[in-house]
Amino acid sequence: MAAATPDPKVADLIERHQDTLDRALTAMAERDYWSPYPEFPKAYGETGAEDGKAAFDALLGSVFAVEGQPTDGDLVGGETSPYGIELGVSYPHTEPGALIAALEAARPAWAAAGPAARAAVCLEILARINARSHEFAHAVMHTTGQAFGMAFQAGGPHAQDRGLEAVAYAYAEQTRLPQSAGWTKPQGKREPLQMVKEFTVVPRGTALLIGCNTFPTWNGFPGLFASLATGNAVLVKPHPRAVLPLALTVRIAREVLAEAGFDPNTVCLAAEHEGGTAAQVLAVRPEVKVIDYTGSTSFGDWLEDNARQALVYTEKAGVNTVLVDSTDDYRGMLNNLAFSLSLYSGQMCTTPQNLLIPRTGIATDQGDKSYDEVVADLAAAVDGLLSDDARAAAILGAVVNPGVLQRTAQAAGGEFGELALAPRPVTSAEFPGATIRTPALVKADADKPDDRAAFLGEQFGPISFTVAVENTAAGIELLRRSVREQGAMTVGAYTTSPEVEQALVQACLDSGVSLSLNLTGGVYVNQTAAFSDLHGTGANPAANSAYCDGAFVAGRFRTVEVRRHG
Amino acid sequence: MAAATPDPKVADLIERHQDTLDRALTAMAERDYWSPYPEFPKAYGETGAEDGKAAFDALLGSVFAVEGQPTDGDLVGGETSPYGIELGVSYPHTEPGALIAALEAARPAWAAAGPAARAAVCLEILARINARSHEFAHAVMHTTGQAFGMAFQAGGPHAQDRGLEAVAYAYAEQTRLPQSAGWTKPQGKREPLQMVKEFTVVPRGTALLIGCNTFPTWNGFPGLFASLATGNAVLVKPHPRAVLPLALTVRIAREVLAEAGFDPNTVCLAAEHEGGTAAQVLAVRPEVKVIDYTGSTSFGDWLEDNARQALVYTEKAGVNTVLVDSTDDYRGMLNNLAFSLSLYSGQMCTTPQNLLIPRTGIATDQGDKSYDEVVADLAAAVDGLLSDDARAAAILGAVVNPGVLQRTAQAAGGEFGELALAPRPVTSAEFPGATIRTPALVKADADKPDDRAAFLGEQFGPISFTVAVENTAAGIELLRRSVREQGAMTVGAYTTSPEVEQALVQACLDSGVSLSLNLTGGVYVNQTAAFSDLHGTGANPAANSAYCDGAFVAGRFRTVEVRRHG
């Protein structure tokens, strides 16, 4: 059955966003740079920055209304900014049963809307989110601790890019079959057999997004929009420390849905206090058929083991490695690595943790460098990058939560090993209450069991290890094993040797991780660009899926065929 | 990393099969009738039938060599033909550990070959299987009990179609990303950022195909070729009663692989005696990353619950329904249904089991018919279709195994309810030892608990129920619930009412099953055509996947990216 003719409002949305959708489909096939969402704050109008700040300020201390969503009357909240300001936002609470009931009631009309209408509604949601990128930047900044510049880009346009990418993949996947097809089979001299066949996308049901603390929008939008664009109702369960960016998202989605004639409860918000168990309760509800999750390995594994009624897409912990063999741009390498380690205080799932360096040293364009020289030069590069507190704060952002702060203190106290660079507090003039730390560089030896125990576990936060390895070959083996056993979102490497490069590529193919080679300029191993780079591979323990590929969307719906004589 | 330049033999295969692959890609997008494999036995040369029979006869009583595959020296076998002839084929046995070791050793070169080379090798395998369709027909006939005509078509060209369809989907999915792409991001007045990115398909690992008794090739080829084309090594574990068709397949695959320069152990055979536990043992091996299975619900559920290291694609049991509301071609409907119930003695996973008929009767072009008249007329239609033993045998085939025979005897004894049509033995002149039965039609009432218990369970084999329902609306509700709870591979319906049709379509969308409407000619609800019809939906308990869609192939590989400055 073809989708019903959309009502005029939906038809208008389809027309309005058709070019963007088409361009996104081209971009994801070509993989060149593209984005419809400007990444520079100044692109958002003369008063954009001011208006966004004002909108954010107006949220502080408020009750965040989610019009039309059932609630039990309780209010939950308690987000605290890593920058030390009081957020004081409270959100309506809803019992899981009432949430599921609302989603199930909303679901059929959305399921029947068809891929084109759903893509258009999703693109309108993204367009409105985009227009409020300044407001989102503040919301992301004050829940995650990202510096404003990063919160604006990664939490705004780059997250929107990933959302749009998911919508485009979902649209492409749902339209691989025609809505209707004739089938004529010759029968020799007899009349041919003739049939008409109609193909209808059937969404799975209700989807659950379990948000994370550090990248609520960037890691949340792919799953949210993939599920929504494939016709599932979506329940958004933010991390209790990072509710606001996803609450804004839900509210905008509900506005657009309602304006387009759909039940706003197609997207609902499940806010809760820190320490709540909504995720566990919701994840095993029989109505929940798709789950997207970013967070700890332990809860990700729990979801995979227990939410058996659902397709579960997880991004969990990992240990990211950079192998340093040789370079023809020593300075560029050091600066690139220093930035990678410092950006958002190492609190990215893509930040390198272990830098493997041959204990016999490396060849560079500035002569051979011993292991100790490389470590010292890297420490100096980080130190130099962060020498000015204002600049440091703009790169580091703030420490996202007490767990990371405690780990940083352990590193500072030498618990993980000898320090090549001690972390230090940084003061923000704008936010005197901010908790800001520079990264710790810990020296380690791949052949010492205590060291291995430290650097082979994920030490999430501003803690990296300069790991001495016997030689490059031993480093590649360690890399391969560590990716296979601990998982990794990223691997980087520096080498001028084609043989080493070949061995590295093979190790990454074997262990299932993507590789950034010889980054010495303005591209960092931590960053991936939508429509071009895959984020994660789904081929090692760090994640069972990637942003974004066919597998990320193909299972979120099924196809039902109706056939009859033509 | 782009796949290495293929060696000349592989390049030749790519060139030879490019047109077929291109045509398949077009067909699966257009969904019109297409097949490169003729379905008429006479299309295979003047001596094709004779040569195929001779080749099959030469296999009887032989030891089936699998050159180059490790073996422990034991021979296993024991297949018995439902037509009463002795097969006497024995197969080399290999310990699971040795099989896995051989596959793991073969895997890397196949994984590195790239999508184009793999598609070409798969198409060559299919072409050679196709050329031996007569030999396969005998092998399928004498392991499954299918009549020769069906064994030829469904076991030969139609199975090959499904294999080719899987190869084409796998190729399309693996080539959605370019092998290499440039990325240029403008930086205002500064030099743009430039990167080169390479995307490499990384297969999951070793795949396991667990074959079934009734359709070893038709149900086996999709998973086998989907896994192989996506670069996985494949271990073929046939049903102990239907080894020969898949053993032939494995031998041909190994020949082609070896000729193309690959390790023949990329495809291995795990033959075992009936009652063996190879499937359970192999399914939980850590190296096994993909499993395709067709068979009982209990073992399918066991696989889903226990083979957690693998992606598991299952087709299990279900209860298929046909709802009869009204028709403008009563005779056509009766004949069509009679054939559907009789074909291969109801031993298709797609055979209708429950025919729901309003107890108040139905409207037809031949006047209103009471429930009893419809049942009597259907029984007469079946009886008429099968009145001649030779013709009956050509439609019915033979009873596949003692379990089905016993169930048929229970039906004949009235254990499932009052008989509208008693099953009777049919004698084959050609195969006096064949076990052939006509279908039983059992009368049932949807409102009687004992009847419900009988018809709501899967009674696999030549047993169908004419279920009296209160009215059409009650029938639609029963259909919806039965699909949701028991699962179904197919639903059929007859109605002249647009309102009833709409309600039926909605019930099928809700419960996730495909619908064949008003079939009165040469297309049957049991049959689906590759490149056009989906087999199963993956949206109800009968199967978690479908032949063939993006979801069937997208998870069988992952993508690793390597990027560097451009």
XYZ file of C-alpha atoms in Angstrom, chain B residues 3-550:
548
model
C 41.196 -4.767 -3.088
C 44.344 -5.976 -4.773
C 44.187 -6.164 -8.544
C 42.575 -9.526 -9.210
C 44.576 -12.186 -10.899
C 43.718 -12.804 -14.557
C 41.452 -15.761 -13.782
C 39.383 -13.646 -11.417
C 39.376 -10.731 -13.860
C 38.022 -13.108 -16.461
C 35.243 -14.257 -14.113
C 34.340 -10.650 -13.334
C 34.060 -9.862 -17.021
C 32.127 -13.047 -17.762
C 29.471 -12.393 -15.127
C 29.261 -8.595 -15.153
C 26.136 -8.471 -17.300
C 24.298 -10.975 -15.130
C 25.209 -9.065 -11.996
C 24.143 -5.761 -13.526
C 20.881 -7.294 -14.696
C 20.238 -8.745 -11.242
C 20.827 -5.340 -9.652
C 18.294 -3.819 -12.020
C 15.807 -6.630 -11.423
C 15.906 -6.325 -7.663
C 15.194 -2.601 -7.919
C 12.399 -2.977 -10.481
C 10.836 -6.155 -9.018
C 9.515 -7.346 -12.382
C 9.927 -10.981 -13.414
C 13.488 -11.922 -14.317
C 15.739 -14.940 -14.091
C 18.932 -15.948 -15.869
C 18.278 -19.603 -15.071
C 15.669 -21.319 -17.269
C 13.077 -23.172 -15.232
C 12.130 -25.703 -17.927
C 14.052 -28.980 -17.804
C 14.234 -29.070 -21.592
C 16.252 -25.865 -21.656
C 19.289 -27.807 -20.453
C 20.327 -29.455 -23.695
C 19.214 -32.501 -25.582
C 21.031 -34.885 -23.271
C 20.676 -32.727 -20.170
C 18.050 -34.879 -18.493
C 19.880 -38.082 -19.281
C 23.269 -36.742 -18.243
C 21.871 -35.405 -15.002
C 20.232 -38.715 -14.157
C 23.448 -40.559 -14.964
C 25.465 -38.189 -12.794
C 23.025 -38.725 -9.921
C 23.046 -42.496 -10.386
C 26.828 -42.463 -10.241
C 26.623 -40.844 -6.807
C 24.457 -43.630 -5.392
C 26.355 -45.947 -3.116
C 29.512 -43.854 -3.445
C 31.855 -42.147 -1.065
C 31.418 -38.441 -1.753
C 34.915 -36.995 -1.881
C 35.546 -33.453 -0.678
C 39.094 -33.044 -1.975
C 41.384 -31.042 0.245
C 39.065 -30.697 3.213
C 40.550 -32.183 6.371
C 38.830 -35.329 7.597
C 39.190 -37.656 10.539
C 38.713 -40.638 8.251
C 35.214 -41.482 9.438
C 32.396 -41.686 6.934
C 28.871 -40.549 7.749
C 25.633 -40.754 5.840
C 22.389 -42.630 5.947
C 20.105 -40.500 3.791
C 17.032 -42.442 2.727
C 14.843 -41.427 -0.174
C 11.169 -40.775 0.526
C 10.747 -42.583 -2.809
C 12.066 -45.757 -1.249
C 15.326 -46.065 -3.142
C 18.627 -46.572 -1.393
C 20.995 -43.603 -1.656
C 23.933 -45.130 0.155
C 26.076 -42.033 -0.150
C 28.651 -41.531 2.549
C 30.503 -38.332 3.321
C 33.839 -37.644 4.974
C 33.503 -36.577 8.582
C 35.559 -33.781 10.097
C 35.881 -32.776 13.727
C 34.492 -29.281 14.444
C 37.888 -28.002 15.547
C 39.539 -29.105 12.319
C 36.759 -27.563 10.235
C 37.024 -24.234 12.026
C 40.796 -24.261 11.693
C 40.574 -24.882 7.956
C 38.013 -22.103 7.496
C 40.001 -19.657 9.593
C 43.101 -20.361 7.548
C 41.211 -19.841 4.291
C 39.406 -16.709 5.417
C 41.952 -13.875 5.074
C 42.554 -14.233 1.328
C 38.822 -14.353 0.642
C 38.220 -11.379 2.939
C 40.840 -9.419 0.995
C 39.454 -10.281 -2.431
C 36.907 -7.467 -2.504
C 33.256 -7.364 -3.518
C 33.663 -7.578 -7.287
C 35.885 -10.652 -7.230
C 33.659 -12.353 -4.703
C 30.485 -11.646 -6.657
C 32.103 -13.066 -9.792
C 33.240 -16.232 -8.010
C 29.740 -16.663 -6.546
C 28.150 -16.210 -9.960
C 30.492 -18.787 -11.445
C 29.523 -21.212 -8.674
C 25.858 -20.563 -9.440
C 26.424 -20.965 -13.182
C 28.014 -24.376 -12.641
C 25.249 -25.404 -10.265
C 22.765 -24.233 -12.870
C 24.401 -26.323 -15.570
C 23.895 -29.352 -13.342
C 20.264 -28.577 -12.485
C 19.121 -32.042 -13.561
C 21.573 -33.726 -11.221
C 20.532 -31.381 -8.404
C 16.877 -32.119 -9.134
C 17.408 -35.823 -8.477
C 19.442 -35.080 -5.370
C 16.743 -32.751 -4.039
C 13.951 -35.147 -5.015
C 15.479 -38.107 -3.222
C 16.338 -36.253 -0.025
C 13.240 -34.081 0.356
C 10.551 -36.091 -1.350
C 9.699 -33.279 -3.725
C 8.298 -34.488 -7.034
C 10.785 -34.244 -9.871
C 9.192 -31.184 -11.462
C 9.256 -29.239 -8.248
C 12.680 -30.533 -7.231
C 13.948 -29.328 -10.592
C 12.448 -25.862 -10.351
C 12.478 -25.034 -6.657
C 15.645 -27.000 -5.973
C 17.342 -25.787 -9.140
C 16.734 -22.508 -10.996
C 14.517 -20.949 -8.331
C 17.066 -21.693 -5.610
C 19.783 -20.357 -7.889
C 17.704 -17.197 -8.359
C 17.574 -16.728 -4.593
C 21.326 -17.282 -4.401
C 21.981 -14.743 -7.132
C 19.624 -12.293 -5.481
C 21.640 -12.566 -2.262
C 24.886 -12.035 -4.188
C 23.459 -8.943 -5.870
C 22.218 -7.496 -2.582
C 25.581 -8.231 -0.984
C 27.426 -6.576 -3.856
C 25.189 -3.499 -3.766
C 25.582 -3.164 -0.009
C 29.374 -3.508 -0.096
C 29.761 -0.930 -2.841
C 27.586 1.827 -1.367
C 30.767 3.529 -0.237
C 33.446 4.286 -2.824
C 36.752 2.443 -2.388
C 38.429 5.804 -2.135
C 37.184 9.371 -1.817
C 38.725 12.802 -1.629
C 37.511 15.213 1.056
C 38.109 18.930 0.801
C 36.782 21.223 3.505
C 37.004 24.951 2.823
C 38.669 27.019 5.564
C 37.706 30.517 4.533
C 40.835 32.359 3.419
C 43.149 29.603 4.579
C 44.071 26.553 2.559
C 41.270 23.972 2.588
C 41.684 20.806 4.645
C 42.233 17.900 2.294
C 42.047 14.220 3.049
C 41.939 10.985 1.134
C 39.790 8.261 2.627
C 39.729 4.583 1.768
C 36.882 2.273 2.749
C 37.430 -1.443 3.041
C 34.814 -4.088 3.633
C 35.729 -6.302 6.581
C 33.785 -9.571 6.701
C 32.521 -10.808 10.064
C 34.467 -14.072 10.113
C 33.247 -17.595 9.588
C 29.585 -18.172 8.770
C 27.551 -21.287 9.487
C 24.697 -22.469 7.308
C 22.402 -24.983 9.008
C 20.379 -26.614 6.245
C 16.871 -27.965 6.371
C 15.282 -31.215 5.274
C 12.672 -29.916 2.857
C 14.417 -27.190 0.844
C 18.158 -27.676 1.254
C 19.080 -25.452 -1.696
C 16.165 -22.991 -1.844
C 16.414 -22.174 1.842
C 20.168 -22.689 1.951
C 21.431 -20.609 -0.956
C 20.358 -17.161 0.339
C 22.393 -17.396 3.536
C 25.257 -19.297 1.918
C 25.714 -16.792 -0.886
C 25.009 -13.724 1.259
C 27.759 -14.771 3.660
C 30.178 -15.842 0.949
C 29.687 -12.748 -1.196
C 30.336 -10.522 1.828
C 33.697 -12.221 2.367
C 32.974 -14.696 5.106
C 34.183 -18.270 4.985
C 31.163 -20.573 5.078
C 30.674 -23.858 6.845
C 27.752 -25.794 5.414
C 26.044 -28.095 7.925
C 23.297 -29.900 5.968
C 20.337 -31.608 7.565
C 21.415 -35.254 7.956
C 18.478 -36.301 5.760
C 19.302 -33.829 2.990
C 23.061 -33.760 2.671
C 23.532 -34.509 -1.004
C 22.253 -31.255 -2.579
C 24.413 -29.143 -0.293
C 27.382 -31.498 -0.585
C 27.232 -31.023 -4.357
C 27.006 -27.286 -3.781
C 30.051 -27.304 -1.514
C 32.064 -29.365 -3.999
C 31.262 -27.006 -6.855
C 32.028 -23.965 -4.713
C 35.389 -25.446 -3.753
C 36.248 -26.216 -7.380
C 35.517 -22.661 -8.450
C 37.358 -21.163 -5.486
C 40.433 -23.265 -6.173
C 40.432 -22.457 -9.875
C 40.184 -18.758 -9.053
C 43.220 -19.028 -6.783
C 41.481 -19.134 -3.422
C 41.737 -21.735 -0.708
C 38.931 -24.241 -1.330
C 38.458 -24.468 2.430
C 36.716 -21.088 2.186
C 33.650 -23.327 1.913
C 33.582 -26.549 3.943
C 31.097 -29.341 4.558
C 30.102 -30.535 8.024
C 28.272 -33.790 7.348
C 27.048 -35.923 10.211
C 24.784 -38.857 11.011
C 21.195 -38.182 11.954
C 20.992 -37.321 15.640
C 24.418 -35.701 15.648
C 25.047 -32.483 17.537
C 27.352 -30.680 15.138
C 24.972 -27.736 14.764
C 24.876 -27.069 18.509
C 28.623 -27.447 18.850
C 29.501 -25.296 15.851
C 26.920 -22.597 16.516
C 28.588 -21.430 19.717
C 32.184 -21.492 18.478
C 33.683 -18.019 18.967
C 34.898 -17.976 15.346
C 31.348 -18.381 14.023
C 30.023 -14.852 13.538
C 27.020 -15.411 11.267
C 24.453 -18.223 11.319
C 21.669 -18.936 8.843
C 19.097 -21.466 9.914
C 15.850 -22.899 8.643
C 13.973 -25.390 10.766
C 12.096 -25.921 13.986
C 11.167 -23.072 16.275
C 12.742 -24.789 19.264
C 16.221 -25.011 17.744
C 15.857 -21.574 16.137
C 15.048 -20.089 19.529
C 17.959 -21.991 21.033
C 20.290 -20.502 18.460
C 19.016 -16.982 19.075
C 19.449 -17.448 22.816
C 22.805 -19.196 22.803
C 24.818 -18.229 19.739
C 25.265 -14.721 21.117
C 28.631 -14.239 19.405
C 26.938 -14.480 16.002
C 24.345 -12.683 13.941
C 21.583 -15.276 13.698
C 19.157 -15.324 10.781
C 16.326 -17.766 11.388
C 13.310 -19.077 9.579
C 11.219 -21.107 11.987
C 7.731 -22.552 12.145
C 4.530 -20.664 11.621
C 0.836 -21.069 11.020
C -0.240 -19.758 7.634
C -3.751 -18.529 7.116
C -6.095 -17.979 4.183
C -9.204 -15.953 4.855
C -12.177 -16.602 2.591
C -14.696 -13.751 2.603
C -16.124 -13.689 -0.932
C -14.989 -14.246 -4.493
C -15.989 -13.472 -8.040
C -14.238 -16.628 -9.260
C -15.346 -19.469 -7.025
C -13.995 -22.174 -9.303
C -10.654 -20.389 -9.689
C -10.397 -19.943 -5.942
C -11.129 -23.614 -5.215
C -8.646 -24.826 -7.806
C -5.986 -22.439 -6.638
C -6.419 -23.452 -3.002
C -6.580 -27.148 -3.855
C -3.230 -26.868 -5.587
C -1.718 -24.811 -2.745
C -2.737 -27.437 -0.190
C -1.537 -30.335 -2.323
C 1.777 -29.053 -3.627
C 4.585 -31.071 -1.993
C 2.014 -32.557 0.391
C 1.722 -29.312 2.330
C 5.340 -29.593 3.400
C 6.229 -26.051 2.460
C 6.816 -23.439 5.146
C 4.453 -21.365 3.023
C 1.563 -23.852 2.727
C -1.718 -22.528 4.114
C -2.754 -24.421 7.210
C -5.860 -22.611 8.363
C -8.611 -21.617 5.971
C -10.913 -19.222 7.804
C -14.462 -19.317 6.482
C -17.448 -17.454 7.944
C -19.875 -19.960 9.417
C -22.669 -18.014 7.710
C -21.127 -18.723 4.335
C -19.685 -16.583 1.572
C -20.867 -14.744 -1.531
C -19.510 -15.994 -4.850
C -20.081 -15.600 -8.576
C -21.975 -18.891 -8.314
C -24.301 -17.646 -5.625
C -24.007 -17.747 -1.859
C -22.224 -20.787 -0.491
C -22.648 -22.064 3.021
C -19.624 -22.976 5.150
C -20.380 -26.649 4.549
C -20.653 -26.123 0.810
C -17.320 -24.313 0.654
C -15.661 -27.080 2.640
C -17.243 -29.802 0.532
C -16.376 -28.018 -2.703
C -12.796 -27.513 -1.597
C -12.523 -31.161 -0.610
C -13.912 -32.095 -4.007
C -11.445 -29.788 -5.730
C -8.532 -31.419 -3.936
C -9.956 -34.837 -4.665
C -10.399 -33.976 -8.322
C -6.938 -32.515 -8.662
C -5.424 -35.683 -7.206
C -7.800 -38.270 -8.639
C -5.225 -39.681 -11.009
C -2.356 -41.298 -9.104
C 0.332 -40.353 -11.612
C -0.774 -36.737 -11.649
C -1.211 -36.769 -7.881
C 2.315 -38.065 -7.347
C 3.700 -35.315 -9.606
C 2.039 -32.696 -7.433
C 2.323 -34.257 -3.993
C 5.807 -35.612 -4.078
C 6.521 -37.920 -1.154
C 6.319 -37.544 2.600
C 9.660 -36.144 3.719
C 10.169 -38.030 6.968
C 8.534 -40.323 9.536
C 7.435 -37.419 11.723
C 5.265 -35.971 8.991
C 3.934 -39.418 8.126
C 2.931 -39.990 11.708
C 1.169 -36.639 11.897
C -0.691 -37.497 8.715
C -1.792 -40.764 10.281
C -3.015 -38.879 13.333
C -5.029 -36.592 11.098
C -6.430 -39.584 9.222
C -7.432 -41.071 12.564
C -9.408 -37.956 13.428
C -7.073 -36.804 16.170
C -7.170 -33.190 14.994
C -10.917 -33.135 14.398
C -13.625 -34.232 11.997
C -12.308 -34.888 8.510
C -13.729 -33.038 5.556
C -11.302 -34.949 3.391
C -9.377 -38.018 4.478
C -5.780 -38.418 3.344
C -5.157 -41.432 1.169
C -2.006 -43.216 0.024
C -1.025 -42.732 -3.593
C 0.941 -45.290 -5.561
C 3.796 -44.306 -7.813
C 4.391 -46.538 -10.799
C 7.981 -45.357 -11.039
C 8.758 -45.651 -7.326
C 6.709 -48.437 -5.766
C 8.388 -47.792 -2.406
C 7.428 -44.126 -2.275
C 5.436 -42.830 0.699
C 2.803 -40.530 -0.808
C -0.275 -39.112 0.893
C -2.986 -36.723 -0.206
C -3.838 -33.880 2.169
C -6.223 -34.128 5.073
C -8.840 -31.416 5.444
C -9.963 -31.095 9.036
C -13.089 -29.182 10.037
C -12.673 -26.847 12.966
C -14.559 -24.180 14.814
C -12.752 -21.045 15.935
C -14.894 -20.867 19.032
C -14.184 -24.398 20.294
C -11.129 -24.573 22.577
C -10.115 -28.103 21.493
C -10.245 -27.100 17.856
C -8.247 -23.951 18.555
C -5.555 -25.977 20.282
C -5.227 -28.116 17.168
C -5.253 -25.485 14.447
C -3.256 -22.827 16.300
C -0.250 -25.130 16.541
C 1.820 -25.812 13.467
C 0.745 -29.200 12.038
C 3.513 -29.418 9.472
C 2.624 -31.618 6.507
C -0.497 -32.422 4.477
C -2.940 -31.249 7.123
C -5.117 -28.170 6.788
C -8.084 -26.895 8.737
C -11.267 -25.375 7.432
C -11.974 -23.108 10.358
C -15.499 -21.757 10.806
C -15.386 -18.205 12.118
C -18.230 -16.037 13.365
C -17.871 -13.641 10.463
C -15.206 -11.974 8.330
C -14.309 -9.447 11.003
C -13.750 -12.242 13.512
C -11.665 -14.047 10.904
C -9.467 -11.000 10.403
C -8.966 -10.690 14.145
C -8.063 -14.368 14.395
C -5.636 -13.950 11.512
C -3.999 -10.945 13.135
C -3.621 -12.670 16.486
C -2.431 -15.924 15.010
C 0.279 -14.179 12.974
C 1.407 -12.183 15.984
C 1.468 -15.154 18.324
C 2.261 -18.176 16.163
C 3.989 -16.391 13.286
C 3.333 -16.955 9.601
C 5.311 -17.043 6.385
C 2.249 -16.349 4.228
C -1.292 -15.084 4.364
C -3.838 -15.338 1.561
C -7.318 -13.916 1.273
C -10.310 -13.874 -1.034
C -12.671 -10.954 -1.030
C -14.590 -8.776 -3.449
C -15.155 -6.094 -0.820
C -12.842 -3.068 -0.796
C -13.595 -2.558 2.892
C -12.665 -6.128 3.778
C -9.539 -5.827 1.641
C -8.542 -2.671 3.466
C -9.085 -4.295 6.853
C -7.072 -7.320 5.731
C -4.178 -5.208 4.513
C -4.177 -3.330 7.795
C -4.197 -6.579 9.779
C -1.244 -7.833 7.742
C 0.685 -4.575 8.205
C -0.078 -4.680 11.937
C 1.018 -8.270 12.366
C 3.895 -8.110 9.871
C 3.036 -10.667 7.227
C 2.775 -10.456 3.453
C -0.595 -10.950 1.774
C -1.630 -12.628 -1.463
C -5.051 -11.412 -2.553
C -7.560 -13.292 -4.707
C -5.198 -15.769 -6.317
C -7.237 -17.721 -8.829
C -4.734 -18.520 -11.567
C -1.221 -19.874 -11.905
C 0.309 -18.019 -8.952
C 0.040 -19.682 -5.545
C 0.313 -18.282 -2.054
C 3.071 -20.813 -1.321
C 5.395 -19.458 -3.975
C 7.553 -16.377 -4.059
C 9.707 -15.262 -6.966
C 13.230 -13.999 -6.403
C 14.015 -10.411 -7.452
C 10.327 -9.576 -6.929
C 8.671 -11.174 -3.906
C 10.052 -11.083 -0.402
C 10.035 -14.484 1.310
C 9.002 -13.830 4.907
C 9.072 -10.431 6.548
C 11.136 -10.820 9.701
C 8.310 -8.971 11.450
C 6.519 -11.901 13.084
C 7.682 -14.962 15.059
C 8.035 -17.218 11.988
C 11.307 -15.616 10.882
C 13.626 -12.826 11.966
C 14.678 -12.018 8.406
C 13.504 -12.090 4.803
C 14.840 -13.191 1.396
C 16.167 -10.768 0.424
C 16.534 -7.224 1.610
C 19.246 -4.883 2.784
